[in-house]
mmCIF file of C-alpha atoms and ligand atoms in Angstrom:
data_model
loop_
_atom_site.group_PDB
_atom_site.id
_atom_site.type_symbol
_atom_site.label_atom_id
_atom_site.label_comp_id
_atom_site.label_asym_id
_atom_site.label_seq_id
_atom_site.Cartn_x
_atom_site.Cartn_y
_atom_site.Cartn_z
ATOM 1 C CA MET A 355 12.121 79.795 -24.862
ATOM 2 C CA ASN A 356 14.058 78.498 -27.925
ATOM 3 C CA LEU A 357 12.785 74.834 -28.508
ATOM 4 C CA ILE A 358 13.728 72.462 -31.182
ATOM 5 C CA PHE A 359 10.915 69.302 -32.328
ATOM 6 C CA PHE A 360 12.116 66.991 -34.262
ATOM 7 C CA GLY A 361 10.697 63.541 -34.675
ATOM 8 C CA PRO A 362 9.256 61.388 -37.804
ATOM 9 C CA PRO A 363 6.645 63.216 -39.979
ATOM 10 C CA GLY A 364 3.548 63.192 -38.636
ATOM 11 C CA ALA A 365 5.051 62.456 -35.234
ATOM 12 C CA GLY A 366 2.730 65.262 -33.434
ATOM 13 C CA LYS A 367 5.171 68.175 -33.852
ATOM 14 C CA GLY A 368 2.662 70.727 -35.360
ATOM 15 C CA THR A 369 -0.083 69.960 -33.075
ATOM 16 C CA GLN A 370 1.849 70.279 -29.944
ATOM 17 C CA ALA A 371 3.599 73.641 -31.321
ATOM 18 C CA GLN A 372 0.175 74.779 -32.188
ATOM 19 C CA LEU A 373 -0.808 74.411 -28.752
ATOM 20 C CA LEU A 374 2.144 75.794 -27.026
ATOM 21 C CA GLN A 375 1.475 79.033 -29.506
ATOM 22 C CA GLN A 376 -2.165 78.946 -28.654
ATOM 23 C CA ARG A 377 -1.875 78.580 -25.023
ATOM 24 C CA GLU A 378 1.782 80.206 -24.091
ATOM 25 C CA GLY A 379 2.230 82.863 -27.283
ATOM 26 C CA ILE A 380 5.787 81.131 -27.847
ATOM 27 C CA PRO A 381 5.934 81.481 -32.204
ATOM 28 C CA GLN A 382 5.641 78.116 -34.193
ATOM 29 C CA ILE A 383 7.881 78.292 -36.943
ATOM 30 C CA SER A 384 6.876 75.468 -38.984
ATOM 31 C CA THR A 385 9.251 75.202 -41.826
ATOM 32 C CA GLY A 386 6.674 73.195 -43.710
ATOM 33 C CA ASP A 387 3.925 75.614 -43.228
ATOM 34 C CA MET A 388 6.017 78.014 -44.844
ATOM 35 C CA LEU A 389 7.388 76.269 -47.598
ATOM 36 C CA ARG A 390 3.313 75.057 -48.584
ATOM 37 C CA ALA A 391 2.362 78.884 -48.062
ATOM 38 C CA ALA A 392 5.270 79.594 -50.803
ATOM 39 C CA ILE A 393 3.871 76.975 -53.302
ATOM 40 C CA ARG A 394 0.314 78.139 -52.730
ATOM 41 C CA ALA A 395 1.114 81.710 -53.666
ATOM 42 C CA ARG A 396 3.562 80.705 -56.217
ATOM 43 C CA THR A 397 6.613 82.382 -55.025
ATOM 44 C CA PRO A 398 10.404 81.811 -56.603
ATOM 45 C CA LEU A 399 10.837 79.906 -53.352
ATOM 46 C CA GLY A 400 7.581 77.592 -53.646
ATOM 47 C CA GLN A 401 8.375 77.070 -57.241
ATOM 48 C CA ARG A 402 11.768 75.855 -56.301
ATOM 49 C CA ALA A 403 10.632 73.588 -53.379
ATOM 50 C CA GLN A 404 7.723 72.141 -55.098
ATOM 51 C CA LYS A 405 9.008 69.142 -56.214
ATOM 52 C CA PHE A 406 10.726 68.395 -53.262
ATOM 53 C CA VAL A 407 7.788 68.720 -51.282
ATOM 54 C CA ASP A 408 5.576 66.992 -53.270
ATOM 55 C CA ALA A 409 8.055 63.794 -53.709
ATOM 56 C CA GLY A 410 8.835 63.814 -49.939
ATOM 57 C CA GLU A 411 12.386 64.896 -50.416
ATOM 58 C CA LEU A 412 14.614 67.721 -48.204
ATOM 59 C CA VAL A 413 14.381 71.130 -49.885
ATOM 60 C CA PRO A 414 18.197 71.661 -50.615
ATOM 61 C CA ASP A 415 20.070 72.968 -47.244
ATOM 62 C CA ASP A 416 20.633 76.487 -48.544
ATOM 63 C CA VAL A 417 16.894 77.368 -49.205
ATOM 64 C CA MET A 418 16.240 76.359 -45.898
ATOM 65 C CA ILE A 419 18.655 77.949 -43.731
ATOM 66 C CA ALA A 420 18.415 81.306 -45.424
ATOM 67 C CA LEU A 421 14.475 81.025 -45.032
ATOM 68 C CA VAL A 422 14.898 80.382 -41.198
ATOM 69 C CA HIS A 423 17.410 82.834 -40.932
ATOM 70 C CA ALA A 424 15.156 85.528 -41.989
ATOM 71 C CA ARG A 425 12.195 84.087 -40.061
ATOM 72 C CA LEU A 426 14.378 83.945 -36.675
ATOM 73 C CA ASN A 427 15.142 87.805 -37.355
ATOM 74 C CA GLN A 428 11.637 88.958 -36.870
ATOM 75 C CA PRO A 429 10.355 90.833 -34.041
ATOM 76 C CA ASP A 430 8.102 88.007 -32.893
ATOM 77 C CA ALA A 431 10.886 85.124 -32.569
ATOM 78 C CA ARG A 432 13.204 87.464 -30.471
ATOM 79 C CA ARG A 433 11.363 86.461 -27.557
ATOM 80 C CA GLY A 434 11.364 82.709 -28.068
ATOM 81 C CA PHE A 435 10.161 80.163 -30.494
ATOM 82 C CA VAL A 436 9.419 76.559 -31.446
ATOM 83 C CA LEU A 437 11.614 75.097 -34.654
ATOM 84 C CA ASP A 438 8.819 72.422 -35.816
ATOM 85 C CA GLY A 439 10.772 70.812 -39.167
ATOM 86 C CA PHE A 440 14.057 72.507 -38.804
ATOM 87 C CA PRO A 441 16.954 71.453 -38.537
ATOM 88 C CA ARG A 442 16.339 68.170 -40.494
ATOM 89 C CA THR A 443 19.943 67.759 -41.599
ATOM 90 C CA VAL A 444 23.364 68.000 -39.268
ATOM 91 C CA LYS A 445 24.175 70.550 -42.019
ATOM 92 C CA GLN A 446 21.033 72.679 -41.112
ATOM 93 C CA ALA A 447 21.593 72.027 -37.503
ATOM 94 C CA GLN A 448 25.002 73.732 -37.910
ATOM 95 C CA ALA A 449 23.700 76.845 -39.729
ATOM 96 C CA LEU A 450 21.525 76.944 -36.922
ATOM 97 C CA ASP A 451 23.931 76.961 -33.956
ATOM 98 C CA ARG A 452 25.628 79.730 -36.004
ATOM 99 C CA VAL A 453 22.437 81.656 -36.359
ATOM 100 C CA LEU A 454 21.774 81.781 -32.970
ATOM 101 C CA GLU A 455 25.190 81.974 -31.624
ATOM 102 C CA ALA A 456 25.499 85.040 -33.554
ATOM 103 C CA SER A 457 22.413 86.662 -31.837
ATOM 104 C CA GLY A 458 23.254 85.412 -27.948
ATOM 105 C CA ARG A 459 20.024 82.975 -27.877
ATOM 106 C CA PRO A 460 20.802 79.509 -27.015
ATOM 107 C CA ILE A 461 18.301 76.127 -27.599
ATOM 108 C CA ASP A 462 17.188 75.119 -24.286
ATOM 109 C CA VAL A 463 16.112 72.081 -25.432
ATOM 110 C CA SER A 464 15.480 69.892 -28.108
ATOM 111 C CA VAL A 465 12.304 67.460 -28.039
ATOM 112 C CA TYR A 466 12.152 64.435 -29.641
ATOM 113 C CA PHE A 467 8.807 63.163 -30.742
ATOM 114 C CA ASP A 468 9.395 59.108 -30.363
ATOM 115 C CA VAL A 469 6.891 57.341 -32.746
ATOM 116 C CA SER A 470 7.333 54.564 -34.539
ATOM 117 C CA ASP A 471 7.343 54.255 -38.134
ATOM 118 C CA GLU A 472 4.162 51.920 -38.530
ATOM 119 C CA VAL A 473 2.023 54.171 -36.013
ATOM 120 C CA ILE A 474 3.055 57.141 -38.400
ATOM 121 C CA VAL A 475 1.873 55.684 -41.490
ATOM 122 C CA ARG A 476 -1.920 54.668 -40.266
ATOM 123 C CA ARG A 477 -2.109 58.222 -38.286
ATOM 124 C CA LEU A 478 -0.885 60.166 -41.547
ATOM 125 C CA ALA A 479 -3.795 58.405 -43.536
ATOM 126 C CA GLY A 480 -6.149 60.206 -41.138
ATOM 127 C CA ARG A 481 -4.917 63.525 -41.280
ATOM 128 C CA ARG A 482 -6.625 66.716 -42.342
ATOM 129 C CA VAL A 483 -5.437 69.850 -42.624
ATOM 130 C CA CYS A 484 -6.976 73.397 -43.903
ATOM 131 C CA ARG A 485 -5.023 75.962 -45.573
ATOM 132 C CA GLN A 486 -3.986 77.975 -42.926
ATOM 133 C CA GLY A 487 -1.977 74.813 -41.552
ATOM 134 C CA HIS A 488 -4.574 73.950 -38.782
ATOM 135 C CA ILE A 489 -4.395 70.185 -37.930
ATOM 136 C CA TYR A 490 -7.037 67.766 -37.387
ATOM 137 C CA HIS A 491 -7.499 63.619 -37.456
ATOM 138 C CA LEU A 492 -10.687 62.318 -38.430
ATOM 139 C CA GLU A 493 -10.271 59.639 -35.098
ATOM 140 C CA ALA A 494 -8.350 61.398 -32.817
ATOM 141 C CA SER A 495 -8.987 65.152 -33.055
ATOM 142 C CA PRO A 496 -11.878 65.431 -35.637
ATOM 143 C CA PRO A 497 -13.069 69.043 -36.665
ATOM 144 C CA LYS A 498 -16.721 70.371 -35.092
ATOM 145 C CA VAL A 499 -18.078 70.173 -38.469
ATOM 146 C CA PRO A 500 -17.012 67.459 -40.768
ATOM 147 C CA GLY A 501 -14.393 68.481 -43.534
ATOM 148 C CA ARG A 502 -14.629 72.270 -42.429
ATOM 149 C CA CYS A 503 -11.467 74.006 -40.159
ATOM 150 C CA ASP A 504 -13.081 74.808 -36.463
ATOM 151 C CA LEU A 505 -11.378 78.377 -36.784
ATOM 152 C CA ASP A 506 -12.252 79.685 -40.178
ATOM 153 C CA GLY A 507 -14.753 77.541 -41.529
ATOM 154 C CA SER A 508 -12.296 76.805 -44.550
ATOM 155 C CA PRO A 509 -12.309 73.333 -46.118
ATOM 156 C CA LEU A 510 -10.215 70.334 -45.330
ATOM 157 C CA PHE A 511 -7.986 68.048 -47.380
ATOM 158 C CA GLN A 512 -5.752 66.088 -47.213
ATOM 159 C CA ARG A 513 -1.984 66.762 -47.545
ATOM 160 C CA GLU A 514 -0.484 65.468 -50.889
ATOM 161 C CA ASP A 515 2.481 63.968 -49.349
ATOM 162 C CA ASP A 516 0.253 62.384 -46.563
ATOM 163 C CA ARG A 517 -0.504 59.360 -49.136
ATOM 164 C CA GLU A 518 1.559 56.164 -48.251
ATOM 165 C CA VAL A 519 3.709 55.975 -50.551
ATOM 166 C CA THR A 520 4.706 59.141 -50.585
ATOM 167 C CA VAL A 521 4.988 58.873 -46.282
ATOM 168 C CA ARG A 522 7.376 55.867 -46.787
ATOM 169 C CA ARG A 523 9.826 58.316 -48.546
ATOM 170 C CA ARG A 524 10.008 60.720 -46.414
ATOM 171 C CA LEU A 525 10.324 58.181 -43.313
ATOM 172 C CA GLU A 526 13.326 56.646 -45.082
ATOM 173 C CA VAL A 527 14.779 60.239 -45.375
ATOM 174 C CA TYR A 528 13.893 61.133 -41.839
ATOM 175 C CA HIS A 529 15.904 58.228 -40.754
ATOM 176 C CA ARG A 530 18.796 58.703 -42.822
ATOM 177 C CA GLU A 531 18.892 62.529 -42.772
ATOM 178 C CA THR A 532 17.159 63.392 -39.642
ATOM 179 C CA GLU A 533 17.708 61.192 -36.796
ATOM 180 C CA PRO A 534 21.660 61.758 -36.727
ATOM 181 C CA LEU A 535 20.476 64.909 -34.979
ATOM 182 C CA THR A 536 19.300 62.726 -32.052
ATOM 183 C CA ASP A 537 23.022 61.813 -31.123
ATOM 184 C CA LEU A 538 24.054 65.597 -31.675
ATOM 185 C CA TYR A 539 21.538 66.881 -28.836
ATOM 186 C CA ARG A 540 22.140 64.152 -26.791
ATOM 187 C CA ARG A 541 25.589 64.775 -26.467
ATOM 188 C CA ARG A 542 24.801 68.493 -25.936
ATOM 189 C CA GLY A 543 22.989 67.555 -22.917
ATOM 190 C CA ILE A 544 19.516 69.400 -24.293
ATOM 191 C CA PHE A 545 18.192 66.381 -26.209
ATOM 192 C CA GLU A 546 14.681 64.889 -24.202
ATOM 193 C CA PRO A 547 12.767 62.360 -25.714
ATOM 194 C CA LEU A 548 8.842 62.568 -25.346
ATOM 195 C CA ARG A 549 6.457 59.708 -25.284
ATOM 196 C CA ASP A 550 3.492 59.194 -27.787
ATOM 197 C CA GLY A 551 0.104 59.348 -26.268
ATOM 198 C CA ASP A 552 -2.783 61.559 -26.592
ATOM 199 C CA ILE A 553 -2.564 65.259 -27.142
ATOM 200 C CA GLU A 554 -3.579 66.396 -23.950
ATOM 201 C CA THR A 555 -1.181 63.911 -21.977
ATOM 202 C CA VAL A 556 1.650 64.657 -24.715
ATOM 203 C CA TYR A 557 1.078 68.467 -23.919
ATOM 204 C CA ARG A 558 1.574 67.663 -20.148
ATOM 205 C CA ASN A 559 4.595 66.371 -20.609
ATOM 206 C CA LEU A 560 5.829 68.563 -22.905
ATOM 207 C CA VAL A 561 4.959 71.049 -20.500
ATOM 208 C CA ALA A 562 6.779 69.298 -17.318
ATOM 209 C CA ILE A 563 9.977 69.014 -19.723
ATOM 210 C CA VAL A 564 9.830 73.004 -20.902
ATOM 211 C CA LYS A 565 9.571 73.776 -17.410
ATOM 212 C CA THR A 566 12.579 71.663 -16.072
ATOM 213 C CA LYS A 567 14.583 72.568 -18.730
ATOM 214 C CA THR A 568 14.168 76.287 -18.680
ATOM 215 C CA GLY A 569 13.799 76.556 -15.324
ATOM 216 C CA SER A 570 10.782 79.038 -15.642
ATOM 217 C CA GLN A 571 7.678 79.623 -13.904
ATOM 218 C CA LYS A 572 5.858 79.761 -17.298
ATOM 219 C CA PRO A 573 4.095 77.747 -18.674
ATOM 220 C CA ASP A 574 1.786 76.348 -15.848
HETATM 221 P P1 LIG B 47 6.759 69.166 -42.635
HETATM 222 O O1 LIG B 47 5.427 69.832 -42.868
HETATM 223 O O2 LIG B 47 7.278 69.365 -41.802
HETATM 224 O O3 LIG B 47 6.447 67.758 -42.816
HETATM 225 O O4 LIG B 47 7.493 69.433 -44.304
HETATM 226 C C1 LIG B 47 6.844 69.128 -45.149
HETATM 227 C C2 LIG B 47 8.038 68.872 -46.611
HETATM 228 O O5 LIG B 47 8.330 70.298 -46.581
HETATM 229 C C3 LIG B 47 8.901 67.848 -46.484
HETATM 230 O O6 LIG B 47 8.773 66.550 -46.806
HETATM 231 C C4 LIG B 47 10.198 68.141 -46.866
HETATM 232 O O7 LIG B 47 9.814 68.287 -48.585
HETATM 233 C C5 LIG B 47 9.669 70.136 -46.823
HETATM 234 N N1 LIG B 47 10.703 70.786 -45.638
HETATM 235 C C6 LIG B 47 10.150 71.206 -44.529
HETATM 236 N N2 LIG B 47 11.173 71.191 -43.614
HETATM 237 C C7 LIG B 47 12.207 71.430 -44.407
HETATM 238 C C8 LIG B 47 13.621 71.294 -43.994
HETATM 239 N N3 LIG B 47 14.126 71.663 -42.825
HETATM 240 N N4 LIG B 47 14.521 70.823 -44.696
HETATM 241 C C9 LIG B 47 14.359 70.237 -45.977
HETATM 242 N N5 LIG B 47 12.998 70.265 -46.214
HETATM 243 C C10 LIG B 47 11.886 70.385 -45.521
#
């Protein structure tokens, strides 16, 4: 299964991609997580990306395309993947098509997480993450021990770019650069909107979409 998740920041892409990975073993490829890891490790990529990420702007296409190209060629991604946060521009979508065509791996479905701006702003104020990128929400999915990741006990924190002024900037960028992908994938017949809701309901609807689109027996 080759899946693309797109939609505004904070719509639940990462949460659902992590569930699909845990429950179905489909690797989550989160470009945001990859960039944050590079920034923490102060690699050349991280140093180049940091000012864009902190400001809620997009990292240049050429950087992102090279990063995703390399990741898609790793062995685990050969059997399927969930792209979470890529493509975010028409240019990235075209580059992705070329990479996947060259290796004979078409996109099965592009899932659009449909959530309004006002819900996003409220939701991101309560989001907390650990260093590995596991996602919590103070009300909707709190950790078992306040302030600590369930998986490794590491401290939780608020992402710098989840503060309201940066969230508003990210939403503007999203509407301008990423929303046009809606038409592109709709025309191709691989566009599937996913309605917002509680985490398990959204997951059930997601699995139903994936099953229909891939004609697969899994996930069940
Ligand atoms: P995310 O965790 O997906 O919300 O991404 C966090 C930030 O990483 C974004 O606000 C961008 O600055 C950067 N980023 C992630 N994915 C991409 C992408 N495909 N193209 C450009 N910038 C990206």
